[in-house]
Amino acid sequence: MKKIINNPNDVVSDMVSGMIQAFPEKLEQIDGTMVIKRKELSSNKVGLVSGGGSGHEPAHAGYVGKGMLDAAVAGEVFTSPTPDQILAAIKAVDTGHGVLLIVKNYTGDVMNFDMASELAESEGIKVEQVIVNDDVAVEDSDFTTGRRGIAGTVFVHKIAGAMAETGATLNEVKEVAEKTITHVRSMGMALTPCTVPAAGKPSFQLEDNEMEIGIGIHGEAGIERKPITSAKNIANELTQKVLDDLQLQSGDEVAVMINGLGATPEMELFILQQHVNQLLKDNNLSVFRTYVGEFMTSLEMTGCSVTLLKVDNQLKSLLEAKSEATAFRV
Amino acid sequence: MKKIINNPNDVVSDMVSGMIQAFPEKLEQIDGTMVIKRKELSSNKVGLVSGGGSGHEPAHAGYVGKGMLDAAVAGEVFTSPTPDQILAAIKAVDTGHGVLLIVKNYTGDVMNFDMASELAESEGIKVEQVIVNDDVAVEDSDFTTGRRGIAGTVFVHKIAGAMAETGATLNEVKEVAEKTITHVRSMGMALTPCTVPAAGKPSFQLEDNEMEIGIGIHGEAGIERKPITSAKNIANELTQKVLDDLQLQSGDEVAVMINGLGATPEMELFILQQHVNQLLKDNNLSVFRTYVGEFMTSLEMTGCSVTLLKVDNQLKSLLEAKSEATAFRV
């Protein structure tokens, strides 16, 4: 295992310290937790909390900032944060207008966010949740009932965050988050695995000429292992599967996210992007905005995902609204 | 070789197409070249051109945009762009106020930018150049006379770009670029090599427990190969070497860039950052801003670099000025 770390058991606390020290004017850590919150909350708005296992950086702490999340809860690597930490985040960001939890669809996350939500409500805080399930690769998986939540989650953060900044009510923010979830779909693939620091060895193996289509962001099984093919074929396979599921009409407008899983050179993401773009054109779809980079990673996994979000005027205007999150500046 | 590409000989043209299609409202390609330029130039300002071999993305095209570069020239992977392409960039961005070339100190780049500069001057365009040489690891190297230019180049782009936007003259922009170069130093290390697509195999090898300190961004030899150590030791070794060279005084203020070389998880960059931060505190240095991410990469090399820039009020204000570059939003 070749990693720039200290004790493998301390990676999350070391990382959170580094984040706070990097952006001391924007972020702070809630004492005794792995919760990163905005240093100065906007008043008069719904609070937004997300989080999940670590190892997906910049998700989720990179999306904390004015216009996106108010707090992110960092679990151990690829492990859901505990309910008490999620509760601490909820309490820290509630300004009396209620709190929306944005949860990726993994059994552990869903259970722990739900438990935290109940605890918060018993303390008189109004809490709502949305569950993101954008990954079209597989129904159910090792860690999930139903589809998994992956990179499309970042669009939910952005859109719900912008809506909350307008002073919308908890129900209104929840409604636009659910609308986003309804219209966003993703699919990924990997060329190489990653190593959880505390485990010390890769969680799976791929042959030298092999890729896995539809793999999850924790290395969960995808659809198929097969020989590596061209960027064009990879782009077409991922994008077509997303298009099949989204059921878009000719003339529809989409936002596109080309996401690197951690170790993929940006060069390759842009090569992929040109083929995704071409396939969208061939389907008479219009591209509103394209986002290329690392948004939802799997440590040093090599691979990518393609996310499409069908947009209307409301979603477009919320995507374009100002964001001061450190990993998503608009 | 596991890469998301098509023909290995087409990676640069495929990438440039993908970039233009991703940001069609901001960027355009000069026909028949690998030059990416701002779609709409600011008038009444000095033009800024940079570039170099590809494989360092987001450098340099990610820094094209209002407030930073006007054009970037993409050579083949790890290969200097040719003088005719650099000339095309110069001509495209000159609005009559002259053009500044920002060049990393590699023999090929220096020679080709210099030749392009002479060609442009013979066509009546006023051109000046600055050479960035921030890498303190080695004096001279396989491809360089004097120190190499690495991640510190991004600070030169940002500061010169902001200065040009103020309407400053060519000499004034050159002067602040040279001031930045005088005050910026970097040093890097790698855990694993990278593979140039057309070569098909890694350009060097490191043992399973080995790292190389002071390696260049093309895999050029560094100072020392030795067993991997902790993030704390790596941070201290890189930062101390930079501090020794910069000769800062107690109370000085610095901007910090923690740069990933391509395949390093963001988690590890933040872990490194906390130790860099601590060492700066121990030296009574004050941190103005910290930038953590991938700014100057080496394809899928695993490793990092640490850059320090000594700042004063002028440099701070130029660092904080608005930038619309796709990879460096302020």
XYZ file of C-alpha atoms in Angstrom:
660
model
C 0.000 0.000 0.000
C 1.557 3.275 -1.160
C -0.187 6.176 0.493
C 0.691 9.588 1.901
C -0.758 8.934 5.347
C 0.280 8.503 8.978
C -1.479 5.824 11.037
C -4.043 4.153 8.712
C -6.598 4.367 11.534
C -6.245 8.158 11.698
C -6.823 9.058 8.054
C -10.255 10.611 8.579
C -9.329 12.743 11.583
C -6.059 13.788 9.902
C -7.942 14.712 6.742
C -10.599 16.702 8.563
C -7.887 18.645 10.430
C -6.192 19.394 7.128
C -9.423 20.648 5.592
C -10.191 22.980 8.468
C -6.640 24.339 8.423
C -6.802 24.836 4.662
C -10.013 26.883 4.792
C -10.157 28.376 8.286
C -12.161 31.374 7.112
C -14.914 29.166 5.685
C -15.055 25.905 7.634
C -15.019 24.706 11.210
C -15.135 21.312 12.890
C -17.720 20.565 15.552
C -15.700 19.569 18.636
C -15.466 15.851 19.267
C -16.955 14.948 15.867
C -15.970 14.497 12.237
C -18.555 17.105 11.233
C -17.396 19.986 9.043
C -19.721 22.965 9.006
C -19.854 26.425 7.503
C -18.188 28.840 9.850
C -20.912 31.394 9.340
C -24.378 30.075 8.642
C -26.852 32.096 6.639
C -29.707 32.919 8.958
C -33.326 32.551 7.893
C -32.753 29.483 5.803
C -33.284 25.751 5.897
C -30.182 23.859 7.001
C -28.631 21.284 4.644
C -26.670 18.286 5.888
C -25.090 15.481 3.904
C -22.297 13.011 4.477
C -21.353 9.386 4.286
C -18.251 7.273 4.340
C -14.938 9.035 3.680
C -12.815 8.236 0.637
C -15.136 10.006 -1.836
C -13.497 13.442 -1.548
C -14.309 16.161 -2.386
C -17.630 14.599 -1.330
C -18.975 15.715 0.972
C -17.020 18.354 2.894
C -15.912 20.049 -0.338
C -19.556 20.956 -0.926
C -19.955 22.779 2.370
C -20.249 26.502 1.790
C -22.665 29.300 1.067
C -25.032 28.115 -1.674
C -24.577 24.387 -1.011
C -24.353 22.369 2.223
C -24.246 23.751 5.749
C -22.501 20.673 7.153
C -21.028 17.355 6.061
C -20.522 14.338 8.299
C -17.454 12.219 7.506
C -17.677 8.537 8.444
C -14.718 6.189 8.502
C -13.503 5.211 5.019
C -16.405 3.682 3.065
C -18.413 3.449 6.316
C -21.528 5.366 7.275
C -21.172 8.064 9.934
C -22.853 7.254 13.236
C -26.245 8.744 14.229
C -24.754 10.822 17.075
C -22.430 12.611 14.655
C -25.240 13.220 12.190
C -27.372 14.542 15.066
C -24.578 16.937 16.044
C -24.556 18.270 12.468
C -28.327 18.715 12.421
C -28.317 20.612 15.713
C -25.427 22.807 14.609
C -27.087 24.008 11.397
C -30.694 24.385 12.492
C -31.662 28.038 12.721
C -35.308 27.259 13.425
C -36.263 26.674 9.784
C -35.698 22.936 9.784
C -32.999 20.755 8.244
C -32.911 18.669 5.059
C -30.703 15.570 5.015
C -29.323 14.508 1.618
C -28.456 10.822 1.829
C -26.908 8.489 -0.734
C -28.810 5.216 -0.962
C -26.688 2.778 1.047
C -28.287 0.710 3.780
C -25.959 1.979 6.522
C -26.340 5.640 5.558
C -30.108 5.409 5.230
C -30.418 3.731 8.628
C -28.097 6.111 10.475
C -29.436 9.315 8.928
C -32.942 8.083 9.717
C -32.040 7.406 13.331
C -30.405 10.843 13.655
C -33.481 12.401 12.130
C -35.704 10.795 14.758
C -33.396 11.900 17.561
C -33.414 15.478 16.241
C -37.184 15.527 15.948
C -37.474 14.336 19.529
C -35.490 17.457 20.406
C -37.975 19.599 18.498
C -36.045 20.133 15.238
C -38.000 19.704 12.014
C -36.083 17.295 9.753
C -36.764 15.949 6.275
C -34.688 13.534 4.209
C -34.143 12.749 0.553
C -32.424 9.604 -0.715
C -30.298 9.864 -3.869
C -30.298 6.737 -6.072
C -28.894 7.855 -9.429
C -26.736 4.821 -10.326
C -28.501 2.894 -13.103
C -25.960 0.044 -13.095
C -27.673 -2.347 -10.723
C -30.883 -2.717 -8.779
C -29.871 -3.769 -5.265
C -26.214 -4.531 -4.451
C -23.930 -5.667 -1.644
C -24.741 -2.606 0.447
C -27.997 -1.336 -1.018
C -31.644 -2.050 -1.480
C -32.577 -0.332 -4.722
C -30.177 1.737 -6.811
C -27.001 3.220 -5.309
C -26.368 6.945 -4.933
C -23.231 8.239 -6.667
C -22.051 11.418 -8.445
C -25.558 12.709 -9.163
C -25.687 13.528 -5.457
C -23.538 16.585 -6.159
C -26.272 18.075 -8.360
C -28.741 17.522 -5.500
C -26.411 19.367 -3.124
C -26.053 22.243 -5.560
C -29.709 22.634 -6.407
C -31.121 22.154 -2.909
C -28.399 24.453 -1.577
C -29.283 27.225 -4.000
C -32.981 26.801 -3.248
C -32.358 27.036 0.494
C -30.417 30.277 -0.011
C -33.547 31.846 -1.570
C -35.283 31.490 1.791
C -37.553 28.664 0.594
C -39.334 26.528 3.196
C -38.178 23.049 4.222
C -40.904 21.491 2.074
C -39.968 23.594 -0.935
C -36.290 22.673 -0.613
C -37.173 19.009 -0.206
C -39.437 19.198 -3.255
C -36.728 20.571 -5.552
C -34.229 18.023 -4.189
C -36.678 15.239 -5.033
C -37.290 16.710 -8.455
C -33.528 16.654 -9.053
C -33.318 13.043 -7.887
C -36.126 12.112 -10.287
C -34.238 13.614 -13.210
C -30.633 12.551 -12.523
C -28.978 9.285 -13.553
C -25.364 8.059 -13.558
C -23.243 5.098 -14.465
C -19.588 4.318 -13.814
C -16.752 1.974 -14.697
C -13.322 1.166 -13.284
C -9.953 0.082 -14.613
C -8.197 -0.487 -11.287
C -9.318 -0.999 -7.676
C -8.527 1.054 -4.578
C -7.190 0.207 -1.147
C -8.923 1.176 2.078
C -6.008 2.345 4.310
C -7.004 0.217 7.326
C -7.328 -2.881 5.097
C -3.947 -2.389 3.436
C -4.783 -4.242 0.230
C -7.124 -3.710 -2.732
C -10.720 -4.786 -2.184
C -10.858 -6.537 -5.576
C -8.624 -7.329 -8.541
C -8.934 -6.657 -12.256
C -6.755 -8.287 -14.888
C -4.263 -6.151 -16.810
C -6.552 -5.816 -19.823
C -9.833 -5.799 -17.930
C -12.379 -3.162 -16.918
C -15.559 -3.410 -14.898
C -18.698 -1.681 -16.151
C -21.219 -0.446 -13.607
C -18.940 -0.757 -10.599
C -19.963 1.022 -7.378
C -17.949 3.744 -5.650
C -16.857 1.277 -2.967
C -15.854 -1.359 -5.495
C -19.218 -3.153 -5.310
C -19.831 -5.480 -8.219
C -21.060 -3.925 -11.439
C -22.665 -5.462 -14.499
C -19.821 -6.961 -16.440
C -16.062 -7.429 -16.570
C -14.589 -7.360 -20.049
C -11.493 -6.309 -21.980
C -10.708 -2.598 -22.032
C -12.059 -0.876 -25.082
C -11.766 2.648 -26.538
C -12.845 5.838 -24.793
C -15.538 6.136 -27.451
C -16.994 2.711 -26.658
C -16.817 3.331 -22.928
C -18.529 6.729 -23.296
C -21.243 5.254 -25.477
C -21.937 2.303 -23.208
C -22.204 4.396 -20.029
C -24.170 7.216 -21.625
C -26.585 4.941 -23.503
C -27.476 3.098 -20.323
C -28.192 6.423 -18.614
C -30.237 7.637 -21.588
C -32.272 4.412 -21.659
C -33.215 4.938 -18.051
C -33.892 8.685 -18.178
C -36.247 8.384 -21.168
C -35.421 11.820 -22.563
C -37.255 13.342 -25.518
C -35.629 14.916 -28.539
C -34.990 18.565 -27.679
C -34.618 17.993 -23.933
C -31.831 19.852 -22.176
C -29.323 18.199 -19.816
C -26.471 19.065 -17.480
C -23.552 16.638 -17.840
C -21.054 15.552 -15.212
C -17.960 13.587 -16.259
C -16.541 12.389 -12.952
C -13.116 10.878 -12.294
C -12.981 8.181 -9.607
C -9.678 9.401 -8.148
C -6.698 8.340 -10.241
C -7.912 9.058 -13.759
C -5.949 11.824 -15.498
C -8.071 14.832 -16.420
C -6.875 14.291 -20.003
C -8.867 11.050 -20.137
C -11.996 12.663 -18.695
C -11.949 15.257 -21.487
C -11.379 12.522 -24.092
C -14.414 10.702 -22.718
C -16.385 13.924 -22.639
C -16.137 14.525 -26.373
C -17.807 11.188 -27.078
C -20.522 11.730 -24.467
C -21.156 15.091 -26.073
C -21.393 13.544 -29.541
C -23.878 10.900 -28.422
C -26.069 13.569 -26.831
C -26.005 15.551 -30.076
C -26.887 12.407 -32.020
C -29.934 12.072 -29.764
C -30.961 15.712 -30.362
C -30.326 16.582 -26.748
C -29.051 19.997 -25.851
C -26.295 20.446 -23.257
C -26.863 23.213 -20.716
C -23.577 22.883 -18.773
C -20.778 20.329 -18.567
C -18.813 19.642 -15.396
C -15.552 17.681 -15.793
C -13.375 16.674 -12.837
C -13.347 14.728 -9.602
C -16.629 15.162 -7.772
C -17.374 11.772 -6.176
C -14.287 9.585 -5.978
C -13.281 6.160 -4.656
C -9.859 6.871 -3.170
C -7.335 6.050 -5.942
C -9.631 3.965 -8.112
C -9.048 4.516 -11.843
C -12.256 4.964 -13.758
C -15.076 7.382 -14.353
C -18.785 7.957 -14.243
C -21.178 9.810 -16.512
C -24.115 11.687 -14.987
C -26.972 13.337 -16.839
C -29.506 15.656 -15.240
C -32.551 16.704 -17.215
C -32.940 20.420 -16.556
C -35.761 22.940 -16.840
C -35.636 26.682 -16.172
C -35.883 26.229 -12.419
C -33.057 23.673 -12.204
C -30.892 25.707 -14.595
C -31.238 28.833 -12.551
C -30.435 26.944 -9.314
C -27.384 25.270 -10.921
C -26.107 28.691 -11.982
C -26.661 30.365 -8.612
C -23.595 31.446 -6.680
C -21.794 28.787 -4.636
C -18.832 29.333 -2.353
C -18.245 25.651 -1.567
C -14.514 24.958 -1.795
C -14.944 22.194 -4.395
C -17.792 23.693 -6.423
C -17.403 27.394 -7.126
C -20.011 29.119 -9.231
C -1.435 0.344 -20.122
C -4.929 0.988 -18.727
C -6.249 4.266 -20.054
C -9.549 5.747 -21.200
C -8.298 6.814 -24.619
C -8.746 6.028 -28.304
C -5.629 5.975 -30.510
C -2.650 6.814 -28.251
C -1.398 9.210 -30.919
C -4.615 11.230 -30.780
C -4.829 11.911 -27.051
C -4.011 15.616 -27.285
C -6.391 16.424 -30.133
C -9.136 14.311 -28.520
C -8.583 16.084 -25.204
C -8.631 19.557 -26.738
C -11.900 18.732 -28.549
C -13.384 17.544 -25.274
C -12.339 20.739 -23.499
C -13.863 22.995 -26.119
C -17.093 21.005 -26.115
C -17.221 21.103 -22.318
C -16.902 24.895 -22.136
C -18.161 26.216 -25.482
C -19.284 29.504 -23.961
C -15.798 30.233 -22.633
C -13.202 28.553 -24.843
C -12.405 28.106 -28.512
C -9.713 26.301 -30.462
C -7.652 28.128 -33.064
C -8.218 26.182 -36.285
C -5.430 23.816 -37.254
C -3.682 24.159 -33.884
C -3.767 22.804 -30.341
C -4.226 26.342 -29.026
C -7.130 26.970 -26.655
C -8.088 30.601 -26.255
C -10.677 32.674 -24.465
C -13.701 32.998 -26.667
C -14.063 36.661 -25.835
C -10.882 38.570 -25.098
C -10.907 41.565 -22.825
C -9.911 44.526 -24.946
C -7.381 47.065 -23.760
C -5.217 44.608 -21.974
C -1.933 42.788 -22.361
C -2.366 39.263 -23.758
C -1.174 36.291 -21.692
C -0.021 33.035 -23.264
C 1.322 29.918 -21.585
C 1.567 26.255 -22.471
C 3.883 23.318 -22.655
C 3.674 19.584 -23.012
C 0.299 17.960 -22.354
C -0.220 15.544 -19.470
C -0.124 18.235 -16.772
C -3.850 19.031 -16.832
C -5.484 21.223 -15.733
C -2.275 23.027 -16.792
C -2.444 24.965 -18.913
C -5.803 25.164 -20.689
C -7.699 25.021 -17.378
C -6.171 28.406 -16.568
C -7.514 30.109 -19.673
C -10.269 32.533 -18.777
C -10.993 36.081 -17.701
C -8.507 37.000 -14.983
C -5.853 34.457 -15.968
C -4.518 33.334 -19.369
C -5.832 34.374 -22.766
C -4.499 31.270 -24.503
C -2.716 28.011 -23.754
C -0.726 25.979 -26.254
C -0.866 22.198 -25.792
C 2.146 20.248 -27.037
C 2.207 16.485 -27.397
C 2.409 14.644 -24.062
C 5.471 15.850 -22.127
C 6.728 17.580 -25.293
C 7.063 21.290 -25.955
C 4.594 22.856 -28.394
C 6.120 23.990 -31.669
C 6.950 27.664 -32.393
C 4.269 27.976 -35.106
C 1.551 26.998 -32.644
C 2.875 29.393 -30.015
C 2.996 32.113 -32.677
C -0.644 31.425 -33.574
C -1.562 31.896 -29.903
C 0.370 35.173 -29.651
C -1.271 36.595 -32.767
C -4.727 35.508 -31.613
C -4.542 37.267 -28.251
C -2.695 40.462 -29.144
C -5.024 43.442 -29.000
C -2.235 45.916 -29.618
C -1.028 46.024 -26.013
C 1.594 43.318 -26.361
C 1.765 39.753 -25.141
C 3.488 38.159 -22.142
C 4.614 34.531 -22.448
C 4.758 32.507 -19.219
C 7.162 29.618 -19.780
C 8.188 26.758 -17.494
C 11.948 26.274 -17.453
C 12.494 23.294 -19.743
C 14.999 23.548 -22.568
C 12.453 22.713 -25.285
C 9.835 25.136 -24.013
C 12.331 27.958 -23.542
C 13.697 27.474 -27.068
C 10.315 27.224 -28.784
C 8.650 30.094 -26.923
C 11.727 32.196 -27.667
C 11.564 31.387 -31.361
C 7.832 32.167 -31.452
C 8.528 35.430 -29.687
C 11.044 36.452 -32.350
C 8.644 35.522 -35.136
C 5.879 37.579 -33.520
C 8.143 40.577 -33.056
C 9.114 40.394 -36.698
C 5.391 40.776 -37.399
C 5.268 43.876 -35.221
C 3.823 42.404 -32.010
C 5.469 43.410 -28.762
C 6.314 40.250 -26.795
C 7.948 39.675 -23.418
C 8.695 36.398 -21.650
C 9.131 35.173 -18.096
C 10.631 31.811 -17.176
C 9.272 30.010 -14.102
C 11.846 27.943 -12.168
C 10.248 27.218 -8.808
C 11.397 23.609 -8.263
C 14.103 23.606 -5.589
C 14.836 19.881 -5.941
C 17.665 20.003 -8.440
C 19.840 22.493 -10.258
C 19.903 21.360 -13.885
C 18.241 18.085 -14.917
C 17.664 15.821 -17.910
C 15.639 18.488 -19.677
C 16.645 21.710 -17.971
C 19.452 24.115 -17.409
C 18.778 25.608 -13.995
C 15.762 24.767 -11.859
C 12.626 23.281 -13.372
C 9.251 25.030 -13.468
C 6.400 23.188 -11.764
C 3.232 23.998 -9.780
C 4.373 27.508 -8.807
C 3.637 28.422 -12.427
C -0.068 28.490 -11.558
C 0.505 31.368 -9.122
C 2.325 33.242 -11.911
C -0.655 32.715 -14.222
C -3.057 33.945 -11.560
C -1.102 37.005 -10.517
C -0.029 38.138 -13.987
C -3.555 37.487 -15.239
C -5.122 39.637 -12.546
C -2.557 42.392 -13.177
C -3.284 42.362 -16.920
C -7.012 42.729 -16.214
C -6.301 46.015 -14.385
C -5.104 47.479 -17.690
C -1.441 47.469 -16.656
C 1.231 47.819 -19.342
C 3.251 44.905 -20.711
C 6.221 45.941 -18.592
C 4.112 46.204 -15.459
C 2.599 42.752 -16.010
C 6.032 41.290 -16.690
C 7.378 42.933 -13.542
C 4.735 41.406 -11.257
C 5.198 38.022 -12.929
C 8.931 38.199 -12.229
C 8.276 39.303 -8.665
C 6.068 36.219 -8.241
C 8.762 33.985 -9.708
C 11.309 35.448 -7.284
C 9.086 34.603 -4.322
C 7.718 31.169 -5.266
C 9.347 27.788 -4.589
C 8.127 24.193 -4.826
C 9.223 20.644 -4.269
C 7.600 17.336 -5.142
C 7.779 13.598 -4.589
C 6.290 10.511 -6.208
C 5.160 7.063 -5.115
C 4.412 5.612 -8.557
C 5.326 6.503 -12.149
C 3.087 7.376 -15.091
C 2.801 6.095 -18.637
C 2.955 8.330 -21.694
C 0.174 6.919 -23.928
C 2.327 6.674 -27.066
C 5.068 4.874 -25.111
C 2.706 2.350 -23.554
C 4.819 1.630 -20.500
C 5.953 3.543 -17.391
C 8.970 5.795 -17.878
C 10.581 4.563 -14.642
C 9.985 2.072 -11.848
C 9.805 2.402 -8.079
C 9.888 -0.531 -5.681
C 6.741 -1.392 -3.708
C 7.999 0.374 -0.580
C 9.897 3.149 -2.313
C 9.300 6.829 -2.991
C 11.351 9.397 -4.884
C 11.923 12.807 -3.358
C 12.382 15.766 -5.686
C 11.116 14.034 -8.813
C 10.161 16.187 -11.801
C 6.723 16.376 -13.381
C 7.894 14.258 -16.316
C 9.493 11.648 -14.071
C 12.948 13.259 -14.262
C 15.298 12.099 -11.543
C 14.946 13.721 -8.140
C 17.278 13.818 -5.168
C 16.811 10.501 -3.483
C 14.922 7.219 -3.544
C 14.100 5.798 -0.140
C 11.484 3.806 1.752
C 8.059 5.424 2.067
C 7.632 7.278 5.319
C 4.725 9.031 7.051
C 2.768 11.946 5.625
C 4.268 14.043 8.415
C 7.837 13.205 7.407
C 7.086 13.767 3.724
C 5.451 17.123 4.457
C 8.342 18.207 6.626
C 11.014 17.172 4.141
C 9.382 18.922 1.166
C 8.412 22.039 3.085
C 11.749 22.426 4.858
C 13.624 22.293 1.556
C 11.357 25.013 0.184
C 11.749 27.117 3.340
C 15.553 26.789 3.213
C 15.553 28.153 -0.300
C 12.996 30.938 0.186
C 14.791 32.360 3.247
C 11.638 33.682 4.898
C 11.650 35.786 8.034
C 9.537 35.184 11.110
C 6.208 36.930 10.523
C 6.282 36.618 6.733
C 3.046 35.680 5.026
C 2.730 32.903 2.423
C 0.222 31.360 0.044
C 0.389 27.549 0.073
C -0.378 25.132 -2.745
C -0.654 21.399 -2.001
C -0.698 19.830 -5.442
C -1.605 16.269 -6.375
C 0.343 14.765 -9.278
C -2.688 13.009 -10.767
C -3.570 9.823 -8.898
C -3.241 10.921 -5.289
C -6.561 10.885 -3.411
C -7.622 14.295 -2.149
C -7.775 12.715 1.317
C -3.990 12.336 1.265
C -3.429 15.917 0.104
C -5.398 17.198 3.102
C -3.472 14.882 5.440
C -0.231 16.311 4.040
C -1.600 19.832 4.328
C -2.080 19.668 8.088
C 1.609 18.914 8.568
C 2.722 21.627 6.138
C 0.505 24.023 8.052
C 2.024 22.977 11.372
C 5.584 23.456 10.135
C 4.734 26.932 8.865
C 3.250 27.808 12.262
C 6.367 26.449 13.980
C 8.390 28.858 11.840
C 6.158 31.801 12.786
C 4.919 32.137 9.235
C 1.402 33.263 8.573
C -0.733 31.551 5.906
C -2.682 33.880 3.629
C -4.503 31.252 1.542
C -4.198 27.497 0.998
C -4.972 25.787 -2.295
C -5.381 21.987 -2.211
C -6.020 19.924 -5.334
C -4.639 18.991 -8.726
C -3.062 22.029 -10.360
C 0.009 20.707 -12.204
C -0.137 16.952 -12.723
C 1.925 14.215 -14.363
C -0.774 12.046 -15.936
C -1.538 9.318 -13.353
C 1.608 9.697 -11.278
C 0.971 9.248 -7.540
C 2.643 11.911 -5.466
C 2.443 15.551 -4.549
C 4.236 18.851 -4.439
C 4.317 21.665 -1.926
C 4.538 25.249 -3.161
C 5.053 28.364 -1.049
C 4.679 31.902 -2.336
C 5.780 34.782 -0.144
C 3.047 37.373 -0.475
C 2.758 41.103 0.132
C -0.305 43.323 -0.205
C 0.033 43.564 -3.975
C 0.333 39.805 -4.527
C -2.477 39.090 -2.063
C -4.834 41.435 -3.823
C -3.969 39.929 -7.233
C -4.426 36.366 -5.906
C -7.878 37.313 -4.618
C -9.000 39.069 -7.813
C -11.800 37.463 -9.777
C -10.886 34.599 -12.109
C -13.222 32.762 -14.463
C -10.679 30.147 -15.574
C -12.373 26.739 -15.573
C -9.816 25.210 -13.195
C -9.195 28.201 -10.937
C -12.330 30.065 -9.932
C -12.025 32.982 -7.587
